Amino acid sequence: MTNENRRGPLDLNKLIEIENSIGYKLPKSYLNLMEHQNGGKLKKGTIQITKRTGIKHIDTGRFYPLEDLIKNYREHVSIIEEQLAFSDHNKEVYQAYKHIVPISVENHGYVCLDYRNQVANPAVVYFYDEDLVDYFIAASFDSFIEKLE
């Protein structure tokens, strides 16, 4: 990671509070990264995703410090709740989006831990909140790190 937006070392005492608030256990490899540097941009921060229109390289953006994870997850859920209130279609899809946890932001896109299908070892997706659509990145956080360019 770079020093940009870096916070101090991870406060391990807050980890239980964070996991209880979001309702999920965070992957060990993600926590290891946060112990090294709690927030900021990755030195290798580009990843390839496949969209209907073809392959796209995206910037993974700025990783949230763990202390901000709760607030940002709540904002994400609020956006989803707003969509549920105004839309009769895609309710199941929107409801399922509550099970992805944003860990970094880049413009209107987020790298997220995806707990929809696997709670013990979540996949990683890129979620674009303007269109409420997600793109698969990797089967685990470890795989995500390995794919970074």
CSV table of C-alpha atoms in Angstrom, one decimal:
chain,number,residue,atom,x,y,z
A,1,MET,CA,0.0,0.0,0.0
A,2,THR,CA,1.0,3.6,-0.4
A,3,ASN,CA,1.0,6.1,2.4
A,4,GLU,CA,-1.9,8.0,0.9
A,5,ASN,CA,-5.0,8.0,3.2
A,6,ARG,CA,-3.1,5.7,5.6
A,7,ARG,CA,-4.3,5.5,9.2
A,8,GLY,CA,-2.3,4.2,12.1
A,9,PRO,CA,-1.9,0.5,12.9
A,10,LEU,CA,-5.0,-1.6,13.2
A,11,ASP,CA,-6.6,-1.6,16.6
A,12,LEU,CA,-7.3,-5.3,17.1
A,13,ASN,CA,-9.5,-4.5,20.1
A,14,LYS,CA,-12.0,-3.0,17.7
A,15,LEU,CA,-12.1,-6.0,15.4
A,16,ILE,CA,-14.8,-7.9,17.3
A,17,GLU,CA,-17.0,-4.7,17.4
A,18,ILE,CA,-16.5,-4.2,13.6
A,19,GLU,CA,-17.4,-7.9,12.8
A,20,ASN,CA,-20.4,-7.8,15.1
A,21,SER,CA,-21.6,-4.6,13.5
A,22,ILE,CA,-21.4,-5.8,9.9
A,23,GLY,CA,-22.5,-9.3,10.8
A,24,TYR,CA,-19.6,-11.1,9.1
A,25,LYS,CA,-16.1,-12.4,10.0
A,26,LEU,CA,-13.5,-10.6,7.9
A,27,PRO,CA,-11.0,-12.8,5.9
A,28,LYS,CA,-7.7,-13.3,7.6
A,29,SER,CA,-5.7,-12.2,4.5
A,30,TYR,CA,-7.7,-9.0,4.4
A,31,LEU,CA,-7.0,-8.4,8.1
A,32,ASN,CA,-3.3,-9.1,7.5
A,33,LEU,CA,-3.3,-6.4,4.9
A,34,MET,CA,-5.0,-4.0,7.3
A,35,GLU,CA,-2.4,-4.8,10.0
A,36,HIS,CA,0.3,-3.8,7.6
A,37,GLN,CA,-1.4,-0.6,6.7
A,38,ASN,CA,-4.9,0.4,7.8
A,39,GLY,CA,-6.3,2.1,4.7
A,40,GLY,CA,-5.0,3.8,1.5
A,41,LYS,CA,-4.2,2.8,-2.0
A,42,LEU,CA,-2.5,-0.4,-3.1
A,43,LYS,CA,0.8,-0.1,-5.0
A,44,LYS,CA,-0.6,-2.7,-7.4
A,45,GLY,CA,-4.1,-1.4,-7.6
A,46,THR,CA,-5.6,-2.4,-11.0
A,47,ILE,CA,-7.7,-5.4,-11.6
A,48,GLN,CA,-9.4,-6.8,-14.7
A,49,ILE,CA,-13.2,-7.5,-14.7
A,50,THR,CA,-15.3,-8.9,-17.4
A,51,LYS,CA,-18.4,-7.0,-18.4
A,52,ARG,CA,-21.0,-7.7,-21.1
A,53,THR,CA,-19.2,-5.1,-23.2
A,54,GLY,CA,-15.8,-6.8,-22.8
A,55,ILE,CA,-12.9,-6.8,-20.4
A,56,LYS,CA,-12.3,-3.6,-18.4
A,57,HIS,CA,-9.3,-2.7,-16.1
A,58,ILE,CA,-10.5,-0.9,-13.0
A,59,ASP,CA,-8.6,1.0,-10.3
A,60,THR,CA,-9.3,-0.7,-6.9
A,61,GLY,CA,-9.3,2.8,-5.4
A,62,ARG,CA,-8.7,3.7,-1.8
A,63,PHE,CA,-9.2,1.0,0.9
A,64,TYR,CA,-11.2,2.1,3.9
A,65,PRO,CA,-9.5,2.0,7.3
A,66,LEU,CA,-11.2,-0.7,9.4
A,67,GLU,CA,-12.6,2.0,11.7
A,68,ASP,CA,-14.6,3.4,8.7
A,69,LEU,CA,-15.9,0.0,7.6
A,70,ILE,CA,-19.0,0.0,9.8
A,71,LYS,CA,-20.1,3.5,8.6
A,72,ASN,CA,-19.5,2.7,5.0
A,73,TYR,CA,-21.3,-0.6,5.2
A,74,ARG,CA,-24.3,1.2,6.8
A,75,GLU,CA,-24.3,3.8,4.0
A,76,HIS,CA,-24.2,0.9,1.4
A,77,VAL,CA,-27.2,-0.8,3.1
A,78,SER,CA,-29.0,2.5,3.2
A,79,ILE,CA,-28.6,2.9,-0.6
A,80,ILE,CA,-30.0,-0.6,-1.0
A,81,GLU,CA,-32.9,0.1,1.3
A,82,GLU,CA,-33.7,3.2,-0.7
A,83,GLN,CA,-33.8,1.1,-3.9
A,84,LEU,CA,-36.0,-1.5,-2.3
A,85,ALA,CA,-38.5,1.2,-1.2
A,86,PHE,CA,-38.8,2.6,-4.8
A,87,SER,CA,-38.6,-0.5,-6.9
A,88,ASP,CA,-40.9,-3.5,-7.3
A,89,HIS,CA,-38.6,-5.4,-9.6
A,90,ASN,CA,-35.3,-6.9,-8.6
A,91,LYS,CA,-36.2,-7.0,-4.9
A,92,GLU,CA,-34.4,-10.3,-4.4
A,93,VAL,CA,-31.3,-9.0,-6.2
A,94,TYR,CA,-31.3,-5.7,-4.2
A,95,GLN,CA,-31.9,-7.6,-0.9
A,96,ALA,CA,-28.9,-9.8,-1.7
A,97,TYR,CA,-26.7,-6.7,-2.1
A,98,LYS,CA,-27.0,-6.2,1.7
A,99,HIS,CA,-24.6,-9.2,1.9
A,100,ILE,CA,-21.7,-7.5,0.2
A,101,VAL,CA,-19.3,-5.3,2.3
A,102,PRO,CA,-17.5,-2.4,0.6
A,103,ILE,CA,-13.8,-2.3,1.5
A,104,SER,CA,-12.5,0.2,-1.0
A,105,VAL,CA,-14.0,3.0,-3.1
A,106,GLU,CA,-13.1,4.4,-6.6
A,107,ASN,CA,-15.6,7.0,-7.9
A,108,HIS,CA,-19.0,5.2,-7.9
A,109,GLY,CA,-17.5,1.7,-7.7
A,110,TYR,CA,-16.5,-0.4,-4.7
A,111,VAL,CA,-14.4,-3.5,-4.2
A,112,CYS,CA,-16.5,-5.6,-1.9
A,113,LEU,CA,-16.4,-8.8,0.1
A,114,ASP,CA,-19.3,-10.9,-1.2
A,115,TYR,CA,-20.9,-12.9,1.6
A,116,ARG,CA,-24.0,-13.9,-0.5
A,117,ASN,CA,-22.8,-17.5,-1.2
A,118,GLN,CA,-19.9,-18.1,1.1
A,119,VAL,CA,-19.7,-16.7,4.6
A,120,ALA,CA,-16.4,-18.3,5.8
A,121,ASN,CA,-14.4,-17.2,2.8
A,122,PRO,CA,-16.2,-14.5,0.8
A,123,ALA,CA,-15.6,-13.8,-2.9
A,124,VAL,CA,-14.6,-10.4,-4.1
A,125,VAL,CA,-16.8,-8.4,-6.4
A,126,TYR,CA,-16.8,-4.9,-7.9
A,127,PHE,CA,-20.1,-3.2,-7.1
A,128,TYR,CA,-21.2,-0.2,-9.2
A,129,ASP,CA,-23.8,1.7,-7.1
A,130,GLU,CA,-25.1,4.0,-9.9
A,131,ASP,CA,-26.4,1.0,-11.8
A,132,LEU,CA,-26.7,-1.4,-8.8
A,133,VAL,CA,-24.8,-4.1,-10.6
A,134,ASP,CA,-21.8,-6.2,-9.5
A,135,TYR,CA,-19.0,-7.9,-11.3
A,136,PHE,CA,-17.1,-11.0,-10.1
A,137,ILE,CA,-13.4,-10.4,-9.4
A,138,ALA,CA,-12.1,-13.3,-7.4
A,139,ALA,CA,-13.3,-16.4,-5.5
A,140,SER,CA,-11.5,-15.1,-2.3
A,141,PHE,CA,-9.5,-12.2,-1.0
A,142,ASP,CA,-6.3,-14.1,-1.5
A,143,SER,CA,-7.1,-14.6,-5.1
A,144,PHE,CA,-8.0,-11.0,-5.4
A,145,ILE,CA,-4.6,-10.0,-4.2
A,146,GLU,CA,-2.9,-12.4,-6.6
A,147,LYS,CA,-4.8,-10.9,-9.6
A,148,LEU,CA,-3.7,-7.3,-8.9
A,149,GLU,CA,-1.6,-5.6,-11.6
